[in-house]
Coordinates of C-alpha atoms and ligand atoms in Angstrom, one line a residue:
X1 CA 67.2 143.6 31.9
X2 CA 69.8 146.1 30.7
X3 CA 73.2 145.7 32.2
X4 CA 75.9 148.3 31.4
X5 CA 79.7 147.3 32.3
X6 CA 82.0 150.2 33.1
X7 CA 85.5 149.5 32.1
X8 CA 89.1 150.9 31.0
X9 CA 90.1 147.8 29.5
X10 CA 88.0 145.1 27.4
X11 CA 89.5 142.3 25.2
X12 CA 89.7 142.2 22.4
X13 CA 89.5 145.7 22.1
X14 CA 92.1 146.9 24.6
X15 CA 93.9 144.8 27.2
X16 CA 96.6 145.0 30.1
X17 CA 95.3 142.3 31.9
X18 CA 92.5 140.0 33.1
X19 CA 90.3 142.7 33.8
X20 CA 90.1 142.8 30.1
X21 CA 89.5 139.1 29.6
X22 CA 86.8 139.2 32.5
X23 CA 85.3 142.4 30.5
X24 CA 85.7 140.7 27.0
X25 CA 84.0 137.9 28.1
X26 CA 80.9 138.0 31.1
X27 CA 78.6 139.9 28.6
X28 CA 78.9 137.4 26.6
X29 CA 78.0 134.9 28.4
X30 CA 75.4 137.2 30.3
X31 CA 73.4 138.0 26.7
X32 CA 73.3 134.0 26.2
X33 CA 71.1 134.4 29.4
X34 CA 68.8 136.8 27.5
X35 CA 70.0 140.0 29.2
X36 CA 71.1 142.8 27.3
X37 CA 74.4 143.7 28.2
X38 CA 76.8 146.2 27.1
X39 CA 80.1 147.8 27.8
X40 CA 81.8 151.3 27.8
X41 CA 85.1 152.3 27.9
X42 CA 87.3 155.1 26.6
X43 CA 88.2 155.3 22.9
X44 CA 92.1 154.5 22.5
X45 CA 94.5 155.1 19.5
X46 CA 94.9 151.3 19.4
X47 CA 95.0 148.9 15.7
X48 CA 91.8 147.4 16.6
X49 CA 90.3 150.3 17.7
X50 CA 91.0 152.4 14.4
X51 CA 90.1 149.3 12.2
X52 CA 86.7 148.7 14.0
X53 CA 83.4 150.1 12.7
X54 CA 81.6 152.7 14.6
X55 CA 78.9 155.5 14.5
X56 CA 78.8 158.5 16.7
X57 CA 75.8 158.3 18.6
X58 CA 76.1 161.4 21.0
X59 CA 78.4 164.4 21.2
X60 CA 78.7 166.7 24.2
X61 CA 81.0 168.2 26.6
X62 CA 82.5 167.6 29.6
X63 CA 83.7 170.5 32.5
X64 CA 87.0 168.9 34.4
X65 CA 87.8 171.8 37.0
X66 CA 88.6 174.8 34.5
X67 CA 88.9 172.8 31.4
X68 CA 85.9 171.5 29.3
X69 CA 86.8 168.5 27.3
X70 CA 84.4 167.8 24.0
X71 CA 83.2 164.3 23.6
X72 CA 81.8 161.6 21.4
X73 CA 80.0 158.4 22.4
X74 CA 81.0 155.6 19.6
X75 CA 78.9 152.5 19.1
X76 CA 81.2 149.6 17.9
X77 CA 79.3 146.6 16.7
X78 CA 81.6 144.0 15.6
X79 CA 80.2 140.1 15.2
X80 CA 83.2 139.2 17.2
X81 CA 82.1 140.8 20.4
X82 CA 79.1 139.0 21.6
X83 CA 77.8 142.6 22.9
X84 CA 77.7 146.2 22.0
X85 CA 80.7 148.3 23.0
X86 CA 80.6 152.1 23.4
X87 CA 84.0 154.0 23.6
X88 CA 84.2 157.4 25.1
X89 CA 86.2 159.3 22.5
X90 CA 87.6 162.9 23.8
X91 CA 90.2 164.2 22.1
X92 CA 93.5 164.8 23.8
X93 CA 92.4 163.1 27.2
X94 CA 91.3 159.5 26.3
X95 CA 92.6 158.9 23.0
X96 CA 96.0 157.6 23.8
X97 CA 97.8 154.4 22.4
X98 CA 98.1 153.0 25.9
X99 CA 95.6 152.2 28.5
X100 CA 97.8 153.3 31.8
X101 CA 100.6 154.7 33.1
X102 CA 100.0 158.5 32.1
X103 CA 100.6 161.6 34.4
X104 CA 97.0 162.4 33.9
X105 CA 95.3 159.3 34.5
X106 CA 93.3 160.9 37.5
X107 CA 92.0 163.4 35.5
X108 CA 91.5 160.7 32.5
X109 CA 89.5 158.1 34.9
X110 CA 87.4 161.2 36.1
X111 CA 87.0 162.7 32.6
X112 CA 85.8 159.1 31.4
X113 CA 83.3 158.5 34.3
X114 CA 81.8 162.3 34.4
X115 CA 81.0 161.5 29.8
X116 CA 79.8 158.0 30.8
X117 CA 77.2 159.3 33.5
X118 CA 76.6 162.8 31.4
X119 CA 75.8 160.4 28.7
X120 CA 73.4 157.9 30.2
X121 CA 71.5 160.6 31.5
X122 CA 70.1 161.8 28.1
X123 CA 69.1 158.4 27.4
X124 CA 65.4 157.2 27.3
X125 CA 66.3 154.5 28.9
X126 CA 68.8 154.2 31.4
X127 CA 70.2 150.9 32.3
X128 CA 69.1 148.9 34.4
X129 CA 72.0 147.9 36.5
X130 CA 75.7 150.0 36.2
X131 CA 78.2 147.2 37.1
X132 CA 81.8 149.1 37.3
X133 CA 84.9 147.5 37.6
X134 CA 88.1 148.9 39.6
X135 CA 89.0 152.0 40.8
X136 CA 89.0 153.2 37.6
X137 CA 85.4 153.8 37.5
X138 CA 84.8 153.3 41.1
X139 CA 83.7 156.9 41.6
X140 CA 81.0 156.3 39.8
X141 CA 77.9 155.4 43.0
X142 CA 79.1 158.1 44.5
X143 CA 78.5 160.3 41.4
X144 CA 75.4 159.1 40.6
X145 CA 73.8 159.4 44.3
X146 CA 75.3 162.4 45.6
X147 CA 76.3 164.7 43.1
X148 CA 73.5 167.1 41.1
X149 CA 74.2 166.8 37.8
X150 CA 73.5 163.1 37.6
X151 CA 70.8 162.9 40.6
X152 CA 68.7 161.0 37.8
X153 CA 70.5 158.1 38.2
X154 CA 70.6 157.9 42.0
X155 CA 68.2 155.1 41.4
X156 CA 70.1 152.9 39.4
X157 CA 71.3 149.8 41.2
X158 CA 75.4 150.0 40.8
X159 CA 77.7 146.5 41.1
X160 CA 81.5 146.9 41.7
X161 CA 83.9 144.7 40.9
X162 CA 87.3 144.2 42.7
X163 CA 89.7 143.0 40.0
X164 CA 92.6 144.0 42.6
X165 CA 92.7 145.9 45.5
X166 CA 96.0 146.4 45.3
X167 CA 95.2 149.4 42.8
X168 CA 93.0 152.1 44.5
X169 CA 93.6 155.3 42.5
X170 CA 94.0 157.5 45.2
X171 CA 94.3 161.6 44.6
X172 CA 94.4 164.6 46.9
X173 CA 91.5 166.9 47.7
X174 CA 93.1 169.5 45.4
X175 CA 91.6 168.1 43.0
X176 CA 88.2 167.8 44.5
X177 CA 87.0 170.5 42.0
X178 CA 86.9 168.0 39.1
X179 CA 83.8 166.7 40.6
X180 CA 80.5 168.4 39.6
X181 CA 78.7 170.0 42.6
X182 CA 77.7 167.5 45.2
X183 CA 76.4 167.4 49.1
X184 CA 79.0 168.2 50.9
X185 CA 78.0 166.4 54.3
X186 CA 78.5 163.8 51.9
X187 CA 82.4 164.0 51.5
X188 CA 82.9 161.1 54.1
X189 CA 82.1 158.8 51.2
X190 CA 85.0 160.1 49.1
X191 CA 87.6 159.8 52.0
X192 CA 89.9 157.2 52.8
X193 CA 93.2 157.8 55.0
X194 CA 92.7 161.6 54.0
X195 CA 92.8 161.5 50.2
X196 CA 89.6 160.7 47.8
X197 CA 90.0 157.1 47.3
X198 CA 88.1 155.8 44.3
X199 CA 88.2 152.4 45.3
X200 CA 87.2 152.8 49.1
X201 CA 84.2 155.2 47.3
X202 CA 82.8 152.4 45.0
X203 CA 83.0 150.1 48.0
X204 CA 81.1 152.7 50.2
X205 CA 78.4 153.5 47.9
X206 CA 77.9 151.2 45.5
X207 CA 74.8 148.4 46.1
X208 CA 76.7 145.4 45.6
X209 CA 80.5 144.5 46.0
X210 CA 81.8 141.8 44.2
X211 CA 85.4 140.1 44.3
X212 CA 86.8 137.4 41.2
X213 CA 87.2 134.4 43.8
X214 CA 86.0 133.6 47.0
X215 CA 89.0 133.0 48.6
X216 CA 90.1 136.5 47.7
X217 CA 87.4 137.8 49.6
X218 CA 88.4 136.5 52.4
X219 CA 91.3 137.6 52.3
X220 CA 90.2 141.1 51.8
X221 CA 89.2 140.9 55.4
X222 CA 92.9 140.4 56.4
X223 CA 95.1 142.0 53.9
X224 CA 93.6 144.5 51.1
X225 CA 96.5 147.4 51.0
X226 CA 94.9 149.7 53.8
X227 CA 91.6 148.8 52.9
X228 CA 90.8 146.0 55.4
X229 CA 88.3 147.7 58.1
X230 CA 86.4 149.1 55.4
X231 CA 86.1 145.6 53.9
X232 CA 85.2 144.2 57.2
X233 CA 82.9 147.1 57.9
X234 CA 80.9 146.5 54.8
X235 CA 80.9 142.7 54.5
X236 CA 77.3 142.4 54.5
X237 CA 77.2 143.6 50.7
X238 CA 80.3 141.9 50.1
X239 CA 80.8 138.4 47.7
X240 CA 83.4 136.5 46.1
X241 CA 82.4 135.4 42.9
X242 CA 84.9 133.1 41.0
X243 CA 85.7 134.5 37.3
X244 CA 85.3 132.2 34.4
X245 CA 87.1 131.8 30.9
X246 CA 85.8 132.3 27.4
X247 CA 86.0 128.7 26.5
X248 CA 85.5 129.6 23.3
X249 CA 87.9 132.3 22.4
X250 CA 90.6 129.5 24.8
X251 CA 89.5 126.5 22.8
X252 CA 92.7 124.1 22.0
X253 CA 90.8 122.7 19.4
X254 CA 89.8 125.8 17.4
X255 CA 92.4 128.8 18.3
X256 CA 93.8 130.2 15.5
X257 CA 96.9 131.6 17.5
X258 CA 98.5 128.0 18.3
X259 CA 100.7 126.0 16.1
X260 CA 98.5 123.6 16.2
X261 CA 95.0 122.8 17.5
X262 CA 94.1 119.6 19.4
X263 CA 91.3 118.0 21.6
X264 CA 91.5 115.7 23.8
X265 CA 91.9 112.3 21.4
X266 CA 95.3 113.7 20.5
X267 CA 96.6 116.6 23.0
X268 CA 99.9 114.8 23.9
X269 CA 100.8 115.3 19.9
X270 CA 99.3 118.8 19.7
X271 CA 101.4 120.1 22.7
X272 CA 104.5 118.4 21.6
X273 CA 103.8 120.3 17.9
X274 CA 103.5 123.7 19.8
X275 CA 106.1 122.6 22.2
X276 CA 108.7 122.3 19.2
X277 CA 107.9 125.1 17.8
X278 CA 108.4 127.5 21.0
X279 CA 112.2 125.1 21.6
X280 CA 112.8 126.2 18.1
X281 CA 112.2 129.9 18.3
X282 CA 113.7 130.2 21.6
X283 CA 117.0 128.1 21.3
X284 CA 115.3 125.3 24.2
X285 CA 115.2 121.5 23.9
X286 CA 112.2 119.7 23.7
X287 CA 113.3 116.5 24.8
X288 CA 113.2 118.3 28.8
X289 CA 110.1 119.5 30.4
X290 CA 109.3 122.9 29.9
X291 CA 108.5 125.4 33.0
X292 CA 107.0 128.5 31.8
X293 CA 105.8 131.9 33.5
X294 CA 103.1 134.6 31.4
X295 CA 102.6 138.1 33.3
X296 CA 103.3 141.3 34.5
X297 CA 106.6 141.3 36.2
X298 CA 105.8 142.9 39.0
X299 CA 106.0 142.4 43.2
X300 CA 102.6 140.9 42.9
X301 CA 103.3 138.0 40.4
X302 CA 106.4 137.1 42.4
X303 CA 108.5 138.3 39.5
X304 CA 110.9 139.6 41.5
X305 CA 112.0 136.1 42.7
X306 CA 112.4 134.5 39.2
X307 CA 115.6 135.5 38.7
X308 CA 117.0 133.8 41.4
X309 CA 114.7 130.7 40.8
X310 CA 116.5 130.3 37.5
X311 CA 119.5 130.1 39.1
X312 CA 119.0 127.9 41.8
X313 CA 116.7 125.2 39.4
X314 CA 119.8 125.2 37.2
X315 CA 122.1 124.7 40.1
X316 CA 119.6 121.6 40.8
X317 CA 119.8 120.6 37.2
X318 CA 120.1 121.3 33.9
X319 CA 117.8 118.8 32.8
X320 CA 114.6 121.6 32.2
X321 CA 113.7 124.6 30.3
X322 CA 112.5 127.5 31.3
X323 CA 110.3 130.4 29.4
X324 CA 109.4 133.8 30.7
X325 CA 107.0 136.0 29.1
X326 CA 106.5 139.4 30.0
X327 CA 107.3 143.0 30.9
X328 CA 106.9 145.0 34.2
X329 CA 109.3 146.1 36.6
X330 CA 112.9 147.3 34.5
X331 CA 114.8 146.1 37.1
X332 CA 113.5 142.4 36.6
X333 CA 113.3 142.5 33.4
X334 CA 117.1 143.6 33.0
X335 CA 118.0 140.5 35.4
X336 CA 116.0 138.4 33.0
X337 CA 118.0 139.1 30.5
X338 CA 121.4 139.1 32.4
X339 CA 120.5 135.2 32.4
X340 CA 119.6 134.2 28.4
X341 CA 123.6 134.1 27.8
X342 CA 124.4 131.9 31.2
X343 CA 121.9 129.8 30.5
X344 CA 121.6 129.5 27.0
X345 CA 120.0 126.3 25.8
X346 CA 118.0 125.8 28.0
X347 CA 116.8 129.4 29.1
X348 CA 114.7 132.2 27.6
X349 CA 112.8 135.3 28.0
X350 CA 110.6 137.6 26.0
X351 CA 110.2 140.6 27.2
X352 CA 107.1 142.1 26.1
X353 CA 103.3 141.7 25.4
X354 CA 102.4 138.9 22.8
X355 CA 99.1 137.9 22.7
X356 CA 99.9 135.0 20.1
X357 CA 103.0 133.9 22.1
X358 CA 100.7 133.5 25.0
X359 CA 98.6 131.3 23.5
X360 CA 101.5 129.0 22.1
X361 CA 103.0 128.9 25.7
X362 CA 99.3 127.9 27.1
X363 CA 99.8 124.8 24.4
X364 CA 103.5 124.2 24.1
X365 CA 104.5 124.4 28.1
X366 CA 104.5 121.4 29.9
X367 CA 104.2 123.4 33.4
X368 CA 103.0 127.4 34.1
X369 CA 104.4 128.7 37.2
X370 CA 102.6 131.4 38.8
X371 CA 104.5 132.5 42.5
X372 CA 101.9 135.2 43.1
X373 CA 102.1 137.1 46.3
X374 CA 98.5 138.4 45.4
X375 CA 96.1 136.7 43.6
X376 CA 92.6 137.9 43.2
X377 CA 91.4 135.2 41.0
X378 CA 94.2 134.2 38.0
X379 CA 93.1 133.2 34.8
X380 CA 96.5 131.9 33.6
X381 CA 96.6 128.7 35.7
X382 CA 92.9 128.3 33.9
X383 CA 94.1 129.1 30.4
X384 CA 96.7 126.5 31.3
X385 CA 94.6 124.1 32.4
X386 CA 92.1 124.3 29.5
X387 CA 95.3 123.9 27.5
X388 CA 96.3 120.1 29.0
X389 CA 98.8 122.3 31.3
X390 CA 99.8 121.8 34.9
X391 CA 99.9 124.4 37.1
X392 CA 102.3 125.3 39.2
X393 CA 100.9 127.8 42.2
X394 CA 101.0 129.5 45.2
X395 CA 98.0 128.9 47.4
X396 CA 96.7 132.4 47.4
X397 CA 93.3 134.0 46.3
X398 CA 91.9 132.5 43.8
X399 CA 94.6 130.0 43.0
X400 CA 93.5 128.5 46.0
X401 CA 90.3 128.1 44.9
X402 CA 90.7 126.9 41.1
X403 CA 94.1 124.5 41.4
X404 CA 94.0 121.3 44.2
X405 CA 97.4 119.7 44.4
X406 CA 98.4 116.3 42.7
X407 CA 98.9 115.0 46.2
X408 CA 95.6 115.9 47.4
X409 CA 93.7 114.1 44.7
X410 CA 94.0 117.1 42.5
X411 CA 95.9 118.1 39.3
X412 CA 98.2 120.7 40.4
X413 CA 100.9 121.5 42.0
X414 CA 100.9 123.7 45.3
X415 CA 103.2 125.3 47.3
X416 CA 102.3 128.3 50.2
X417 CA 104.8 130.6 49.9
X418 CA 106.3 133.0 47.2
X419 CA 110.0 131.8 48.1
X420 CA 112.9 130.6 45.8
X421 CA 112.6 127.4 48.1
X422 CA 109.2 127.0 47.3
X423 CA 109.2 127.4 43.9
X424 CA 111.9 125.1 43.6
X425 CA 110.7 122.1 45.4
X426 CA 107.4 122.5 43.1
X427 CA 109.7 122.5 40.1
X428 CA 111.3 119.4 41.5
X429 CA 108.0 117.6 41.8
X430 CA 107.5 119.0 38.3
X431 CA 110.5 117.0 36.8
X432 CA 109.6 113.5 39.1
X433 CA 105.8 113.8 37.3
X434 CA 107.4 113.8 34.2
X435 CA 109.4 110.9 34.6
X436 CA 106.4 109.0 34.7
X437 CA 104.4 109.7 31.4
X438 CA 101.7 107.8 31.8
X439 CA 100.4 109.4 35.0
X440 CA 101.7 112.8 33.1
X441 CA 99.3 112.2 30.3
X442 CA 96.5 111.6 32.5
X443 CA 96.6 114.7 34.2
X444 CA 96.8 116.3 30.5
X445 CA 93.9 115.1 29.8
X446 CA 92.1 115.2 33.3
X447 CA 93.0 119.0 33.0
X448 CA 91.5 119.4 29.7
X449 CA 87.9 118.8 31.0
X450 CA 87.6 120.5 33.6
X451 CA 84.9 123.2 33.1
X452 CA 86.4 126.9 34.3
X453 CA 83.8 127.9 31.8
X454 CA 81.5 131.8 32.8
X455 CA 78.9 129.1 32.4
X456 CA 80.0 128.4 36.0
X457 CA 79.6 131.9 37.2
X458 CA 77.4 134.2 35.2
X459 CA 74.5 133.4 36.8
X460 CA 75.8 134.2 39.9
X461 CA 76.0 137.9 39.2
X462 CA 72.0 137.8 37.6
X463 CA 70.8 136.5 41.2
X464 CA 72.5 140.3 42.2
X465 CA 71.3 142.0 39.4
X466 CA 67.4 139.9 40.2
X467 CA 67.7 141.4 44.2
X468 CA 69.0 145.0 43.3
X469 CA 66.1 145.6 41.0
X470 CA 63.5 144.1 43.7
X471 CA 65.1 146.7 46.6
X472 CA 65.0 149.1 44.1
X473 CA 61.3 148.5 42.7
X474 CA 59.9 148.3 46.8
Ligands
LIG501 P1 96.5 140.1 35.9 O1 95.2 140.6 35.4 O2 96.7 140.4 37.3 O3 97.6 140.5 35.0 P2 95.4 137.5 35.2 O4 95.9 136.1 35.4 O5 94.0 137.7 35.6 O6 96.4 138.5 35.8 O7 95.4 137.8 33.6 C1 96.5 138.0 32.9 C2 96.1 138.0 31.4 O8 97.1 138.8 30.7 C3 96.1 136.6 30.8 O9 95.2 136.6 29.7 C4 97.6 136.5 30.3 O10 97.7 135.5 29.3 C5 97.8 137.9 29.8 N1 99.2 138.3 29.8 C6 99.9 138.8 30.8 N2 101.2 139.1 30.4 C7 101.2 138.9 29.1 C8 102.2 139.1 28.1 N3 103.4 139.6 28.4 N4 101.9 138.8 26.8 C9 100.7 138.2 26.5 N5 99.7 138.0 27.4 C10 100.0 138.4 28.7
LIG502 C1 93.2 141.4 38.3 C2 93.8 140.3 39.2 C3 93.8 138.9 38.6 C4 92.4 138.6 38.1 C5 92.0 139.7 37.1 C6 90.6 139.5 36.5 O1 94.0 141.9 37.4 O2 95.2 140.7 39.5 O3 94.1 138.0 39.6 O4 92.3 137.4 37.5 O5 92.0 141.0 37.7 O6 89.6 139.5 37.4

């Protein structure tokens, strides 16, 4: 079975998020089932991207309203994958050193889906399944069943994947004309709350719709930014699948971004190496437990609030540290910083992306905070876990569904809502586990084994794939 994932980010090639860990990683695990997956995404003016191998393997041209756009599909083969990765190169449209955040993304997640489909349908063989992911390519059912150009593939069984719904790439009909000549009884499929809706499209057409975590999907129902009729309305093809991690590329023992590796036989050492090492670098004492956040700073993370949980857990005590890494929102991360000189010692923040730092923080911190609002699935509270961590969550999406609180039996710590309160009484619980060691080290370990592995998952997505290509061979 060929499977071909649609994507604007993939790790290690280009990453914003989890999207590109979930992208970097399902293949993988999906080819060690014997399928033959493979990904596409658009060529970017990235380090790894320019140091990679490639060979052009098809050159054509795309027509976006009154401007064509040349492009080139590159094959990447690199042993590190796991799976073959094409990138859309088009020169002037894709080709930027960042993955978002352009004036032109519409016309750049358009430009990117009309090469993918205008591509696949010179090949001998198509794929068997298209499994797209986000709004960024969420146009792309619709393309393939209703418009003429690509009416070849109207048989191709499409998966999409809701990474967050919070993100729906909505654009006016003004710009309608950048999509190639289609039925136009059909334009219902396009439309949600007046404007073509990429995300509300994929959900309409495509075969099956996927979500990262159960719980999220539930959710949906209730609370999906507009969305929630639609989601209700189509919950027949709808499931919550809960995401993995690549245990291999998040392996304590073997990652060669830490300090320093451990297993289980000596994790209490290993952190406590990595631990050091992050007090040193960020003026923090590692005789106090460490409470650390890793994300976007943005509404959805709770970012907003840690500012003023700084504040108040130093008002508690002074007796912890706390770490933030990451960039977002300039407002927060300007209050961030207002707080490194009042707290000094036993406060820090980088503001940035560091995919190095991240890993030592997985190893070093004694506690990860994560005070989303939303959710979809998380893979930070796993990485943290995997890494003899303890969580610190909200329970929401899939946080809910992957962390079980200490007092509960579990080997978390929960709280249900993305308050300064909240958050504080969970960092308080924090400090009382780590008054007592023993129990602390137990959950270290506990944490460490348990499986968050795609093992879990991927073949969740081939039972799909198995009854797509049944309805579709009847
Ligand atoms: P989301 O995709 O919503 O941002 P996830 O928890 O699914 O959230 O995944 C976030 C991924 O991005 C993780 O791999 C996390 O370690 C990484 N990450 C987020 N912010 C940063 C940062 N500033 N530096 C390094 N890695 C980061
Ligand atoms: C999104 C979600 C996050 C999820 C990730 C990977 O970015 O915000 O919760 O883990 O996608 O599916």
């Amino acid at each position: 079975m060929n499977i071909l994932h649609t994507s604007f980010e993939c790790y290690p090639v280009a990453k914003v998020g989890g999207l590109a860990d979930v992208v970097g990683a399902l293949p993988k695990y999906q080819n060690n089932l014997n399928l033959n997956t493979s990904i596409i995404m658009p060529f970017y003016d990235n380090q790894f991207v320019k140091n990679s191998k490639q060979i052009t393997i098809y050159k054509s041209t795309i027509q976006l309203g009154e401007i064509s756009y040349p492009y080139t599909i590159q094959e990447l083969k690199s042993p590190d994958l796991g799976f073959t990765a094409y990138l859309v190169y088009s020169n002037g449209l894709l080709d930027r050193p960042n993955v978002y955040n352009y004036e032109d993304d519409t016309e750049r997640c358009i430009g990117f889906q009309l090469a993918v489909l205008d591509w696949i349908t010179t090949l001998d063989k198509a794929p068997d399944i298209i499994h797209c992911h986000d709004h960024h390519t969420g146009l792309i059912p619709f393309l393939m069943t209703y418009t003429t150009p690509y009416s070849r593939l109207r048989n191709i069984p499409t998966v999409l994947t809701i990474h967050n719904a919070q993100y729906q790439g909505q654009l006016s009909y003004d710009k309608l004309h950048y999509l190639p000549d289609f039925d136009k009884e059909k334009i219902g499929l396009l439309d949600w709350d007046n404007c073509i809706n990429p995300l509300a499209s994929g959900i309409k057409c495509a075969w099956r719709v996927t979500t990262v975590s159960p719980n999220y999907m539930v959710e949906l129902q209730k609370k999906a930014n507009g969305l929630e009729r639609l989601l209700q309305h189509e919950n027949n093809k709808c499931i919550g699948i809960l995401n993995g991690i690549d245990t291999k590329t998040w392996d304590p023992e073997t990652d060669p971004m830490v300090i320093k590796n451990y297993g289980l036989s000596n994790v209490a050492l290993g952190k406590l190496e990595n631990k050091k090492w992050i007090c040193k670098h960020f003026n923090l004492d590692s005789n106090k437990p460490l409470f650390s956040f890793i994300g976007r700073l943005v509404g959805e993370k709770g970012a907003d609030i840690l500012p003023d949980i700084i504040e108040q857990s130093f008002n508690d005590t002074t007796d912890i540290n706390i770490l933030i890494l990451g960039s977002g929102n300039p407002e927060t991360e300007e209050r961030l910083k207002s707080l490194q000189e009042k707290f000094s010692g036993m406060y820090n923040v980088f503001i940035g992306y560091d995919e190095k730092l991240s890993h030592i923080i997985y190893a070093g911190t004694d506690y990860l905070i994560m005070p989303s609002r939303v959710e979809p699935c998380g893979l930070n509270q796993m990485y943290a876990l995997r890494y003899g961590t303890i969580p610190i969550v909200r329970r929401t999406g899939g946080l809910k569904d992957t962390v079980i609180d200490i007092g509960d039996n579990g080997f978390g710590i929960c709280h249900n809502n993305t308050s300064v309160w909240d958050v504080c009484h969970s960092i308080q619980r924090g400090i009382k586990l780590y008054t007592n060691q023993e129990k602390y080290k137990e959950l270290q370990k506990n944490n460490m084994k348990i499986d968050h592995s795609w093992d879990r998952s991927v073949s969740k997505y081939l039972t799909i794939y198995e009854s797509l290509i049944q309805k579709h061979d009847q």
